[in-house]
Coordinates of C-alpha atoms in Angstrom, one line a residue:
M1 CA 40.5 -35.3 -157.2
N2 CA 39.6 -38.4 -159.4
F3 CA 37.8 -40.4 -156.8
G4 CA 37.0 -43.2 -159.2
R5 CA 40.7 -43.7 -160.0
V6 CA 41.6 -43.7 -156.3
L7 CA 38.9 -46.4 -155.7
K8 CA 40.1 -48.4 -158.6
I9 CA 43.7 -48.4 -157.3
S10 CA 42.6 -49.4 -153.8
I11 CA 40.3 -52.2 -155.0
G12 CA 42.7 -53.4 -157.7
C13 CA 45.7 -53.7 -155.4
A14 CA 43.7 -55.5 -152.7
L15 CA 42.1 -57.8 -155.2
S16 CA 45.4 -58.9 -156.9
I17 CA 47.0 -59.5 -153.5
L18 CA 44.0 -61.6 -152.4
I19 CA 44.0 -63.7 -155.7
A20 CA 47.8 -64.3 -155.4
S21 CA 47.5 -65.4 -151.8
V22 CA 44.5 -67.7 -152.6
F23 CA 46.6 -69.4 -155.3
S24 CA 49.6 -69.7 -152.9
I25 CA 51.8 -67.6 -155.1
Q26 CA 54.9 -66.6 -153.2
N27 CA 55.7 -62.9 -152.5
Y28 CA 52.0 -62.3 -153.2
I29 CA 52.1 -58.8 -151.8
S30 CA 54.1 -57.7 -154.9
A31 CA 51.0 -58.5 -157.0
G32 CA 49.4 -55.3 -155.6
L33 CA 52.4 -53.3 -156.6
I34 CA 52.3 -54.6 -160.1
T35 CA 48.6 -53.7 -160.3
L36 CA 49.4 -50.2 -159.1
L37 CA 52.0 -49.8 -161.7
S38 CA 49.8 -51.3 -164.4
L39 CA 46.8 -49.0 -164.1
Q40 CA 46.9 -46.4 -166.8
N41 CA 44.4 -43.7 -167.9
T42 CA 43.0 -45.7 -170.8
K43 CA 42.4 -49.3 -171.8
K44 CA 44.8 -49.3 -174.7
E45 CA 47.6 -47.8 -172.6
T46 CA 47.1 -50.4 -169.9
I47 CA 47.2 -53.3 -172.4
K48 CA 50.1 -51.9 -174.3
L49 CA 52.1 -51.3 -171.1
A50 CA 51.3 -54.8 -169.8
L51 CA 52.6 -56.4 -173.0
Q52 CA 55.8 -54.3 -172.9
R53 CA 56.4 -55.2 -169.3
F54 CA 55.8 -58.9 -170.0
I55 CA 58.5 -58.8 -172.7
A56 CA 60.7 -56.8 -170.3
L57 CA 60.2 -59.4 -167.6
I58 CA 61.3 -62.3 -169.8
L59 CA 64.4 -60.2 -170.7
A60 CA 65.0 -59.4 -167.0
I61 CA 64.7 -63.1 -166.0
S62 CA 67.1 -64.1 -168.8
I63 CA 69.8 -61.6 -167.8
S64 CA 69.5 -62.2 -164.1
Y65 CA 69.6 -66.0 -164.7
I66 CA 73.0 -65.6 -166.5
F67 CA 74.6 -63.5 -163.8
F68 CA 73.1 -65.3 -160.7
T69 CA 74.1 -68.6 -162.2
I70 CA 77.7 -67.6 -163.0
L71 CA 78.5 -65.2 -160.1
G72 CA 76.0 -66.4 -157.4
F73 CA 73.4 -64.4 -155.6
N74 CA 75.3 -61.4 -154.6
L75 CA 75.5 -57.6 -155.1
L76 CA 77.9 -57.9 -158.0
A77 CA 75.6 -60.2 -160.0
F78 CA 72.6 -58.0 -159.2
S79 CA 74.5 -54.8 -160.2
L80 CA 75.6 -56.3 -163.5
Y81 CA 72.0 -57.5 -164.2
L82 CA 70.7 -54.0 -163.4
F83 CA 73.3 -52.4 -165.7
F84 CA 72.7 -54.5 -168.8
F85 CA 68.9 -54.7 -168.2
S86 CA 68.6 -50.9 -167.9
L87 CA 70.8 -50.4 -170.9
I88 CA 68.7 -52.7 -173.1
S89 CA 65.4 -51.3 -171.7
I90 CA 66.4 -47.7 -172.5
Y91 CA 67.5 -48.6 -176.0
Y92 CA 64.2 -50.4 -176.7
N93 CA 62.1 -47.8 -174.9
L94 CA 61.1 -50.1 -172.0
T95 CA 62.2 -47.8 -169.2
Q96 CA 58.8 -47.9 -167.5
S97 CA 59.3 -51.6 -166.9
I98 CA 62.7 -51.3 -165.0
P99 CA 61.3 -50.8 -161.5
M100 CA 58.7 -53.6 -161.6
C101 CA 61.0 -56.1 -163.2
T102 CA 63.8 -55.3 -160.8
V103 CA 61.4 -55.8 -157.8
L104 CA 60.7 -59.3 -159.1
V105 CA 64.4 -60.0 -159.8
T106 CA 65.2 -59.1 -156.2
H107 CA 63.0 -62.1 -155.1
F108 CA 65.5 -64.4 -156.9
W109 CA 68.3 -62.7 -155.0
I110 CA 66.7 -62.8 -151.6
R111 CA 65.5 -66.4 -151.9
G112 CA 68.8 -67.5 -153.6
D113 CA 66.8 -69.5 -156.1
I114 CA 66.3 -69.0 -159.8
S115 CA 65.0 -72.5 -160.6
M116 CA 62.2 -73.0 -163.1
P117 CA 59.4 -73.4 -160.5
F118 CA 60.3 -70.1 -158.8
I119 CA 60.6 -68.4 -162.2
L120 CA 57.1 -69.6 -163.0
N121 CA 56.0 -68.2 -159.6
E122 CA 57.2 -64.7 -160.5
V123 CA 55.6 -64.9 -164.0
C124 CA 52.3 -65.9 -162.3
L125 CA 52.8 -63.0 -159.9
F126 CA 53.1 -60.6 -162.9
I127 CA 50.1 -62.1 -164.7
T128 CA 48.0 -61.8 -161.6
G129 CA 48.9 -58.1 -161.0
A130 CA 48.8 -57.0 -164.6
G131 CA 45.7 -59.0 -165.3
V132 CA 43.7 -57.4 -162.5
G133 CA 44.9 -54.0 -163.8
I134 CA 43.6 -54.8 -167.3
I135 CA 40.3 -56.1 -166.1
L136 CA 39.6 -53.1 -164.0
N137 CA 40.4 -50.7 -166.8
L138 CA 37.9 -52.5 -169.1
F139 CA 35.2 -50.7 -167.0
I140 CA 36.4 -47.2 -168.0
R141 CA 33.6 -45.4 -169.7
R142 CA 34.2 -44.0 -173.2
K143 CA 32.2 -40.9 -172.5
I144 CA 30.8 -40.7 -176.0
A145 CA 27.8 -38.6 -174.8
E146 CA 30.3 -36.0 -173.5
I147 CA 32.0 -35.9 -176.9
K148 CA 28.7 -35.5 -178.7
N149 CA 27.7 -32.7 -176.3
S150 CA 31.0 -31.0 -177.0
Q151 CA 30.4 -31.3 -180.7
A152 CA 27.0 -29.6 -180.3
K153 CA 28.5 -26.8 -178.3
I154 CA 31.3 -26.3 -180.9
E155 CA 28.8 -26.2 -183.8
D156 CA 26.5 -23.8 -182.0
L157 CA 29.4 -21.5 -181.3
M158 CA 30.8 -21.7 -184.8
R159 CA 27.3 -21.0 -186.1
K160 CA 27.1 -17.9 -184.0
I161 CA 30.6 -16.7 -185.0
I162 CA 29.8 -17.0 -188.7
S163 CA 26.5 -15.1 -188.2
Q164 CA 28.4 -12.4 -186.3
I165 CA 30.9 -12.1 -189.2
S166 CA 28.1 -11.6 -191.6
D167 CA 26.8 -8.7 -189.5
V168 CA 30.2 -7.1 -189.3
I169 CA 30.5 -7.2 -193.1
L170 CA 27.4 -5.0 -193.2
G171 CA 28.8 -2.7 -190.5
K172 CA 26.4 -3.9 -187.8
G173 CA 28.3 -6.3 -185.7
N174 CA 30.9 -6.1 -182.9
V175 CA 34.4 -7.6 -183.6
L176 CA 35.2 -7.7 -179.9
E177 CA 32.3 -10.2 -179.3
I178 CA 33.7 -12.4 -182.1
H179 CA 37.1 -12.4 -180.5
E180 CA 35.5 -13.5 -177.2
N181 CA 33.6 -16.3 -178.9
M182 CA 36.8 -17.4 -180.7
A183 CA 38.6 -17.7 -177.4
K184 CA 35.7 -19.9 -176.1
L185 CA 35.8 -22.0 -179.2
K186 CA 39.5 -22.6 -178.9
K187 CA 39.0 -23.9 -175.3
L188 CA 36.1 -26.1 -176.4
L189 CA 38.1 -27.6 -179.2
S190 CA 41.0 -28.4 -176.9
K191 CA 38.9 -30.1 -174.3
A192 CA 36.9 -32.0 -176.8
K193 CA 40.1 -33.3 -178.5
E194 CA 41.3 -34.6 -175.1
R195 CA 38.0 -36.4 -174.6
A196 CA 38.1 -37.9 -178.1
H197 CA 41.6 -39.2 -177.6
D198 CA 40.6 -40.8 -174.3
A199 CA 37.5 -42.4 -175.8
S200 CA 39.6 -43.8 -178.7
N201 CA 42.1 -45.2 -176.3
N202 CA 39.4 -46.7 -174.2
T203 CA 37.9 -48.6 -177.1
L204 CA 39.3 -52.0 -178.0
L205 CA 36.7 -53.4 -180.5
S206 CA 35.8 -50.3 -182.5
D207 CA 37.5 -47.4 -184.1
L208 CA 36.6 -43.9 -182.7
N209 CA 39.2 -42.0 -184.7
Y210 CA 36.2 -40.4 -186.4
Y211 CA 35.8 -38.0 -183.5
I212 CA 39.5 -37.1 -183.5
N213 CA 39.4 -36.4 -187.3
Y214 CA 36.2 -34.4 -186.9
L215 CA 37.7 -32.2 -184.3
D216 CA 40.9 -31.8 -186.4
M217 CA 38.6 -30.6 -189.2
R218 CA 36.9 -28.1 -186.9
K219 CA 40.3 -26.9 -185.6
S220 CA 41.3 -26.2 -189.2
Q221 CA 38.1 -24.3 -189.7
Y222 CA 38.8 -22.3 -186.5
I223 CA 42.2 -21.3 -188.0
V224 CA 40.4 -20.1 -191.2
L225 CA 37.8 -18.2 -189.1
D226 CA 40.7 -16.5 -187.3
R227 CA 42.1 -15.3 -190.6
I228 CA 38.7 -14.0 -191.7
L229 CA 38.6 -12.1 -188.4
D230 CA 42.0 -10.5 -189.2
A231 CA 40.6 -9.3 -192.5
L232 CA 37.5 -7.9 -190.8
E233 CA 39.7 -5.9 -188.4
K234 CA 41.0 -4.0 -191.4
F235 CA 37.6 -3.8 -193.0
T236 CA 36.0 -2.1 -189.9
H237 CA 38.4 0.8 -190.2
L238 CA 37.1 1.6 -193.7
S239 CA 34.1 4.0 -194.0
F240 CA 33.1 2.5 -197.4
I241 CA 30.9 -0.6 -197.6
P242 CA 30.8 -2.2 -201.1
S243 CA 27.6 -3.3 -202.7
T244 CA 29.0 -6.9 -202.7
S245 CA 28.9 -6.9 -198.9
E246 CA 25.2 -7.7 -199.0
S247 CA 25.6 -10.9 -201.1
L248 CA 28.6 -12.1 -199.0
S249 CA 26.7 -11.4 -195.8
Q250 CA 23.7 -13.3 -196.9
F251 CA 25.8 -16.2 -198.0
L252 CA 27.5 -16.4 -194.6
K253 CA 24.0 -16.3 -193.0
N254 CA 23.2 -19.3 -195.2
I255 CA 26.3 -21.1 -194.0
S256 CA 25.4 -20.3 -190.4
S257 CA 21.8 -21.6 -190.7
S258 CA 22.9 -24.8 -192.3
F259 CA 26.0 -25.5 -190.2
H260 CA 25.9 -29.1 -189.1
E261 CA 28.0 -32.2 -188.7
Y262 CA 26.3 -34.4 -191.3
N263 CA 27.0 -32.8 -194.7
N264 CA 29.5 -32.3 -197.4
A265 CA 29.1 -28.6 -198.3
V266 CA 29.0 -29.3 -202.1
S267 CA 26.1 -27.1 -202.9
L268 CA 27.5 -24.2 -200.8
I269 CA 30.8 -24.4 -202.7
E270 CA 28.9 -24.2 -206.0
E271 CA 26.9 -21.2 -204.7
L272 CA 30.1 -19.5 -203.6
N273 CA 31.7 -20.0 -207.0
T274 CA 28.7 -18.3 -208.6
L275 CA 28.9 -15.4 -206.2
K276 CA 32.6 -15.0 -206.9
S277 CA 32.0 -14.9 -210.7
Q278 CA 29.3 -12.2 -210.2
I279 CA 31.7 -10.1 -208.2
K280 CA 34.5 -10.4 -210.8
E281 CA 32.0 -9.2 -213.5
S282 CA 30.9 -6.2 -211.4
P283 CA 32.1 -2.7 -212.3
L284 CA 35.7 -1.7 -211.3
P285 CA 36.1 0.3 -208.1
Q286 CA 35.9 4.0 -208.5
S287 CA 38.1 5.0 -205.5
R288 CA 41.1 3.7 -203.6
E289 CA 38.9 3.1 -200.5
E290 CA 36.4 1.1 -202.5
F291 CA 39.3 -0.9 -204.0
E292 CA 40.7 -1.7 -200.6
A293 CA 37.2 -2.7 -199.2
R294 CA 36.5 -5.0 -202.2
A295 CA 40.0 -6.5 -201.9
L296 CA 39.3 -7.3 -198.3
L297 CA 35.9 -8.8 -199.1
F298 CA 37.4 -10.9 -201.8
S299 CA 39.9 -12.3 -199.4
V300 CA 37.0 -13.1 -197.1
F301 CA 35.4 -14.9 -200.0
N302 CA 38.5 -17.0 -200.5
Y303 CA 38.8 -17.8 -196.8
T304 CA 35.1 -18.8 -196.8
E305 CA 35.7 -21.1 -199.8
H306 CA 38.6 -22.7 -197.8
L307 CA 36.3 -23.1 -194.9
L308 CA 33.9 -25.1 -197.0
I309 CA 36.5 -27.1 -198.8
I310 CA 37.9 -28.3 -195.4
K311 CA 34.5 -29.7 -194.6
K312 CA 34.0 -31.2 -198.0
N313 CA 37.4 -33.0 -197.8
F314 CA 36.5 -34.3 -194.4
A315 CA 33.2 -35.7 -195.7
D316 CA 34.9 -37.2 -198.8
S317 CA 37.5 -38.9 -196.5
L318 CA 34.8 -40.8 -194.6
S319 CA 34.4 -44.5 -195.4
P320 CA 30.9 -46.0 -196.0
D321 CA 31.2 -47.7 -192.6
E322 CA 32.0 -44.4 -190.8
K323 CA 29.0 -42.7 -192.4
R324 CA 26.7 -45.6 -191.4
T325 CA 28.1 -45.6 -187.9
F326 CA 28.5 -41.9 -187.1
W327 CA 26.2 -40.1 -189.6
S328 CA 22.4 -40.3 -189.6
D329 CA 21.0 -42.5 -192.5
K330 CA 19.2 -39.6 -194.0
Y331 CA 22.5 -37.8 -194.6
C332 CA 24.7 -40.6 -195.9
N333 CA 23.8 -40.6 -199.5
L334 CA 23.2 -37.0 -200.3
P335 CA 26.0 -35.9 -202.6
T336 CA 24.8 -32.3 -203.0
Q337 CA 23.6 -31.7 -199.5
T338 CA 23.5 -28.0 -198.6
N339 CA 24.2 -28.4 -194.9
F340 CA 27.6 -27.3 -193.7

């Protein structure tokens, strides 16, 4: 149970009712209902919904004014209002506003009054209820520390997976353990992405899309690691280990040891290209099994290159402001940094 949200709803509803009653707004109890309907999970959602509902309220008042003025305050007028208001709301994707606006319109019907003073009363009722909801949601924590903690866990696990892959290439590791860690990584990425979206939506004066883009980048790398794992499954069934395995394994160890958020992977890509050139110049395989093993290794080389390019593209996409804000100063201006 989210006790904080329950407490916020209780306090918010009571506070909006109290404020409306103090300012002698008629039907002040409805202010609590408006607050209840206004509280969303994030700041941006709350403000967006409040603006949509204010527009919908103006529309509802206009439509009800027409029918109540022409037909009187009766069931037919209310039914026609509800039909046309619902129709327009659905068309403009304002369906969430229908219940709240209709509650306020029933006040016109019950009172038999849709004069300007009473219209202003209902608008003040809305502003009070929605305003309290917005103010309360301004106190939602962005949970940046939790996101950074998730980042650290993701990087540690990816570092471990890459190291395990390097062992398997030499016939030492356990593919089953890598599968288990990949499953853990998938869950970590999913939870971290949710936190990043919540943090971004709870930030009004700064842009936290960096964390979302960062996790998208790591998710893309996860997909590449999964493809490497598929290739390794076939590799482990071979009894022949090519001589090039040692160089690839060592290179993956280098990636693992330098795996970090603040980098651009340029030097690692250059090193990988050098290794690929050396492999291409090596003697041709002497047997079918050696050919298959080297082909699988070369596919791992290609996937590894893709892994690095994904990170390089992410680093290149960052603006100077993002690097100053989210990256440590000592990493911002290193075009050939080796960390991954």
